[in-house]
Short mmCIF file of C-alpha atoms in Angstrom, two decimals:
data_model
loop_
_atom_site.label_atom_id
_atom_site.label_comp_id
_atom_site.label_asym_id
_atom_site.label_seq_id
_atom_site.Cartn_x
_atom_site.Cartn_y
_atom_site.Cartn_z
CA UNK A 1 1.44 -14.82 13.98
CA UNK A 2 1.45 -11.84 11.58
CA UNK A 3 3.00 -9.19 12.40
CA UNK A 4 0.66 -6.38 11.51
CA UNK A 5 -3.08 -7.78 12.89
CA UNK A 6 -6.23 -6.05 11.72
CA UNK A 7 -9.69 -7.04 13.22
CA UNK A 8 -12.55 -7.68 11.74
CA UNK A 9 -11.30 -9.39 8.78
CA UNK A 10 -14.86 -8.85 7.82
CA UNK A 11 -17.92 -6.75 8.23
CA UNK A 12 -21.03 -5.80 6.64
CA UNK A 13 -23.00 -3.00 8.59
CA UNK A 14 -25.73 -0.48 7.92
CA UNK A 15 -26.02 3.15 7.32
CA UNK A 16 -25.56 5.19 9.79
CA UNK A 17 -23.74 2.71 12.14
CA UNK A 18 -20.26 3.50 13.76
CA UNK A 19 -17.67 1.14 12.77
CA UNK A 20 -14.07 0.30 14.34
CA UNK A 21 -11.69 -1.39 12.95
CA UNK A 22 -8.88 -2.21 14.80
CA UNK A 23 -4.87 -2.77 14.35
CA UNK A 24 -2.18 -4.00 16.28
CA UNK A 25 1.68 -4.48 15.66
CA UNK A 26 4.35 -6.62 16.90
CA UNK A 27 6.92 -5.17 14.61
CA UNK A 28 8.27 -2.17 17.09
CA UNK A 29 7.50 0.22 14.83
CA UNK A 30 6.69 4.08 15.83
CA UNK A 31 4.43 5.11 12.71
CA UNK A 32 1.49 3.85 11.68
CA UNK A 33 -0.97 4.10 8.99
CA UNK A 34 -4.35 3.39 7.47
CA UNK A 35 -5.31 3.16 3.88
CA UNK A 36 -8.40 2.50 1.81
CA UNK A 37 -8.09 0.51 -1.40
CA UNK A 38 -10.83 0.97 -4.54
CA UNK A 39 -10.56 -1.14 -8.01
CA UNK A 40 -8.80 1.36 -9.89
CA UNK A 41 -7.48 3.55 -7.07
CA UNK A 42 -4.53 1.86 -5.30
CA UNK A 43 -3.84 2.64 -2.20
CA UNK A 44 -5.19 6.22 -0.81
CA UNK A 45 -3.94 7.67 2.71
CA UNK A 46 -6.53 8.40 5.24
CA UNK A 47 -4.85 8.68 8.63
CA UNK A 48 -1.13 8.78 9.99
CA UNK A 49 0.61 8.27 12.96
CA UNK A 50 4.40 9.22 13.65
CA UNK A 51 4.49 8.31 17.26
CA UNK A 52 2.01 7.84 19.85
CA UNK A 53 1.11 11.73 20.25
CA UNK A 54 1.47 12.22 16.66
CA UNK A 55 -2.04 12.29 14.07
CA UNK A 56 -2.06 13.73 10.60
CA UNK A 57 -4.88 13.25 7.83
CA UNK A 58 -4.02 11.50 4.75
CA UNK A 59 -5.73 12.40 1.23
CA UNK A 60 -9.13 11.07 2.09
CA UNK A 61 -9.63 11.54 5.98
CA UNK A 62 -13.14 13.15 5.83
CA UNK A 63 -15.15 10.32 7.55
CA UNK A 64 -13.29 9.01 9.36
CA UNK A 65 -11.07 9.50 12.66
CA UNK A 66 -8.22 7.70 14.32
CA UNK A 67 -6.97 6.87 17.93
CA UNK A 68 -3.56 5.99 18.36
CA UNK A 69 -3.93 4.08 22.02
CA UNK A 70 -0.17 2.67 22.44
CA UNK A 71 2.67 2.45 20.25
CA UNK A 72 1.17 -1.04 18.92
CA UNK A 73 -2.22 0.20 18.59
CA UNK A 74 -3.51 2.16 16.07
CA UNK A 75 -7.88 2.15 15.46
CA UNK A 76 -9.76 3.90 12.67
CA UNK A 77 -13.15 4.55 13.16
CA UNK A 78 -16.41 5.52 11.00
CA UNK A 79 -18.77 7.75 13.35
CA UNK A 80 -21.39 7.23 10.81
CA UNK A 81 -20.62 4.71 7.88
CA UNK A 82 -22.27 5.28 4.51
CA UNK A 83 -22.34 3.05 1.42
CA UNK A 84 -19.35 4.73 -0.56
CA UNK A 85 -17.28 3.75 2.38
CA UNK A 86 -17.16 0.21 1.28
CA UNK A 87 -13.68 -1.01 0.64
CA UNK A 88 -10.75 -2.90 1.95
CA UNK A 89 -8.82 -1.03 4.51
CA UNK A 90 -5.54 -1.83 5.08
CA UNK A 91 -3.43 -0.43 8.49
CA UNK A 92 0.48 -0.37 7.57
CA UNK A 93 3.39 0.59 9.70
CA UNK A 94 6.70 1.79 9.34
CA UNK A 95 10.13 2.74 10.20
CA UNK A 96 11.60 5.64 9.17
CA UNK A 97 13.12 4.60 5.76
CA UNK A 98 9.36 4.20 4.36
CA UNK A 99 9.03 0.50 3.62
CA UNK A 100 5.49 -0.49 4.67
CA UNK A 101 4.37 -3.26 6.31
CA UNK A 102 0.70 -3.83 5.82
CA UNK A 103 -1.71 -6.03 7.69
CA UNK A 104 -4.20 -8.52 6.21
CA UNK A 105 -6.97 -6.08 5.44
CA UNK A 106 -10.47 -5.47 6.77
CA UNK A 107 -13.54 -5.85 4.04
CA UNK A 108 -16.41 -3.19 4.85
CA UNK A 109 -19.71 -3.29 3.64
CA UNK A 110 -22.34 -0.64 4.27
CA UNK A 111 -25.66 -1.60 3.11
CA UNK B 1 -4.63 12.67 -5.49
CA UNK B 2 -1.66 10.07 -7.02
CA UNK B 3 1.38 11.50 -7.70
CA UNK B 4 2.92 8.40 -9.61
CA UNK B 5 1.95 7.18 -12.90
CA UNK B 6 1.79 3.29 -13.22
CA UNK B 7 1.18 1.94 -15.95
CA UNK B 8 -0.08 -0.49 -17.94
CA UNK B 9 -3.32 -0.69 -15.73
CA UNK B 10 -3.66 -4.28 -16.31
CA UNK B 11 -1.60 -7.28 -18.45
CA UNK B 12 -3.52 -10.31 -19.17
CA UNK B 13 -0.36 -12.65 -20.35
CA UNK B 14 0.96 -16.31 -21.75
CA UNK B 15 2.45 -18.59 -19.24
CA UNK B 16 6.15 -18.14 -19.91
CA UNK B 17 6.47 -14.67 -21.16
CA UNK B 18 7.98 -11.52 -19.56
CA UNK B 19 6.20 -8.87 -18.23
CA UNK B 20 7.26 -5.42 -17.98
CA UNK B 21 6.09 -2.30 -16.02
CA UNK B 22 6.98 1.30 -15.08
CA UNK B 23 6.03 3.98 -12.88
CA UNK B 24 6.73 7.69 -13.76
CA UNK B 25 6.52 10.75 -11.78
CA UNK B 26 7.46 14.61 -12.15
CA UNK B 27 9.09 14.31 -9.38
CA UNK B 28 12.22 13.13 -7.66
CA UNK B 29 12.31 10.40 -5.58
CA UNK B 30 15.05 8.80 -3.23
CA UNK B 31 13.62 5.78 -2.78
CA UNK B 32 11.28 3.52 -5.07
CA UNK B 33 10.05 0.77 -3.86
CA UNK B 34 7.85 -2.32 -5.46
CA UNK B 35 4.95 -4.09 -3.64
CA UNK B 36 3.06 -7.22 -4.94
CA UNK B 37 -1.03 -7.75 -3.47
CA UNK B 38 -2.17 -11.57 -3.50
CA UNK B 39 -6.25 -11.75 -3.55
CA UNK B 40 -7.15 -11.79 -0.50
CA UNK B 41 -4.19 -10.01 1.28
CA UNK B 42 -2.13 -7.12 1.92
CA UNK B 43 0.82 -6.03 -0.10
CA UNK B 44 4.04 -7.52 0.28
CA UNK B 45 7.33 -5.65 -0.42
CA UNK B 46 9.23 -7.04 -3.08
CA UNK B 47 12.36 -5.10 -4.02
CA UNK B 48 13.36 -1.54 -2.38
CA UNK B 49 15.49 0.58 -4.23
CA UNK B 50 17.65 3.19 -3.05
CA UNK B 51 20.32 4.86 -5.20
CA UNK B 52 19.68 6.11 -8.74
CA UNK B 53 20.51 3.75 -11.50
CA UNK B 54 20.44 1.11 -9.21
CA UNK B 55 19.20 -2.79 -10.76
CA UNK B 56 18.24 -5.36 -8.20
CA UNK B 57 16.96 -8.39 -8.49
CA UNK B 58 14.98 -10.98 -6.53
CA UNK B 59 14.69 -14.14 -7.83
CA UNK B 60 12.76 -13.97 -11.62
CA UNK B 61 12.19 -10.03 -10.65
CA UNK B 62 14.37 -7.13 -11.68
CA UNK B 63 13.45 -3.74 -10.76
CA UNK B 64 15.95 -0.40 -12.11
CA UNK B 65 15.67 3.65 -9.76
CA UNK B 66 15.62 5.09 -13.05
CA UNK B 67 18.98 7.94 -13.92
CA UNK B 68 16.89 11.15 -13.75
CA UNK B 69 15.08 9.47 -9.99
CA UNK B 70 11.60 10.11 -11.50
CA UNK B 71 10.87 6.61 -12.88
CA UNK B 72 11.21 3.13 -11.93
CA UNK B 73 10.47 -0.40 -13.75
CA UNK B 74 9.87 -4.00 -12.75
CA UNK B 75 10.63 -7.00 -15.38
CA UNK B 76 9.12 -10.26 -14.36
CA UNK B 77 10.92 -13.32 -16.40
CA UNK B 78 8.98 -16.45 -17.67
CA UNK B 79 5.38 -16.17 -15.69
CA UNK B 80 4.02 -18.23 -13.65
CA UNK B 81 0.23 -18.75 -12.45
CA UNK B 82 1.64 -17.60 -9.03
CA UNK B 83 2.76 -13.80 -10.57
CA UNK B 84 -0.92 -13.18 -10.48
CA UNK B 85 -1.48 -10.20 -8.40
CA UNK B 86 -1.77 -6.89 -8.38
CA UNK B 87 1.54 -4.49 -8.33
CA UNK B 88 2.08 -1.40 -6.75
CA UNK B 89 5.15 1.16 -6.94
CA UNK B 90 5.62 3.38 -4.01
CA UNK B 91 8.14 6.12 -3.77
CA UNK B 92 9.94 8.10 -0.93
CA UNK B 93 10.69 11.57 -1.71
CA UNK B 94 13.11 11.82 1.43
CA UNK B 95 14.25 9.88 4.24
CA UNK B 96 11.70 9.96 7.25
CA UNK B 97 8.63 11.04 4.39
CA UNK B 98 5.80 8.69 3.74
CA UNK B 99 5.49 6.67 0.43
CA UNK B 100 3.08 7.93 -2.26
CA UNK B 101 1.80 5.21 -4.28
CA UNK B 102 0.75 4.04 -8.17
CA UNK B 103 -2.90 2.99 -8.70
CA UNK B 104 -1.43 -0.37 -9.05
CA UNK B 105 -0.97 -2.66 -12.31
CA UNK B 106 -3.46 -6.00 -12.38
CA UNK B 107 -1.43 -8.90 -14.03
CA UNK B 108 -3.28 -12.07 -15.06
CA UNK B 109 -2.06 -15.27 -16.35
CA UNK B 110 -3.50 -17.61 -18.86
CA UNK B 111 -1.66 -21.40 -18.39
#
């Protein structure tokens, strides 16, 4: 089983929809992250989590919003997804000397 | 926005030959680190680095923490159709800080 488990691998939704995409980890790890990747763009920040009471925004949180339910558990949600929110998120944790572990990824579409 | 240049973009290469590519910054860093994204899945860590002038290698991959801390490179010997993938370079400012990362450099390889 991976370590770092993102659900849905997949989704395609409309605009205007909320979305949630979900991540768990098995690795122990206190901090945990999401990221967006775009062709061209790497890997941009949107939320952070240092511990469980702990949320910070990244570079592109506007959007978007995070709940950081347990220590294993860290969701990122779209309250109202529009088109140019299509990409491949990617949750990550981490222990304090940086090195990321990232989950499998999630593929949105909004139509 | 990115804080590391990584360049080139993207390498389209001969079976066999070396590969070569950097990641500058105007910063200093304490840590560099190199990741490596299969299609399909989320970035793996391949080599961490963690003391200037440092050179580790990991199998055909060789990656060098740069003298002056603001630059790091990864040398991949005789390619294989497996290399293909795209590379990121992350780097730690300080212990505890989250990684920034490159925009990521695509290699392809022709058999």
């Amino acid at each position: 089983d991976a370590d770092v488990t993102q659900t849905p691998r997949n989704r395609i939704t409309k605009t205007g929809k909320r979305i949630m995409l979900e991540c768990s980890q098995t690795k122990g790890h206190d901090r945990m992250y999401w990221y967006r990747q775009d062709p061209g763009l790497g890997l941009r920040l949107i939320y952070y989590s240092f511990d469980v009471k702990d949320i910070n925004k990244g570079e592109i949180s506007d959007g978007y919003s995070v709940s950081r339910q347990a220590q294993a558990k860290f969701s990122l949600s779209l309250e109202s997804a529009i088109p140019n929110q299509t990409a491949l998120y990617f949750c990550a944790t981490s222990d304090p000397t940086g090195e990321l572990f990232f989950g499998e990824g999630s593929r949105l579409t909004v139509l | 926005g990115q804080q590391l240049n990584q360049s080139p973009q993207s390498m389209f290469i001969q079976e066999g030959e070396d590969v070569s590519m950097n990641c500058t910054s105007s910063s200093i860093f304490n840590t560099w680190l190199w990741y490596k994204q299969d299609p399909g899945e989320g970035p793996v860590l391949l080599i961490a680095l963690y003391k200037a002038g440092e050179l580790t290698s990991n199998g055909r991959l060789t990656a060098q923490f740069g003298i002056t801390r603001k630059d790091s490179f990864l040398n991949i010997s005789a390619s294989i159709p497996s290399d293909v993938g795209i590379y990121f370079c992350a780097g730690q400012r300080e212990y505890g800080n989250k990684l920034v990362f490159g925009a990521g450099t695509i290699l392809r390889v022709k058999s």
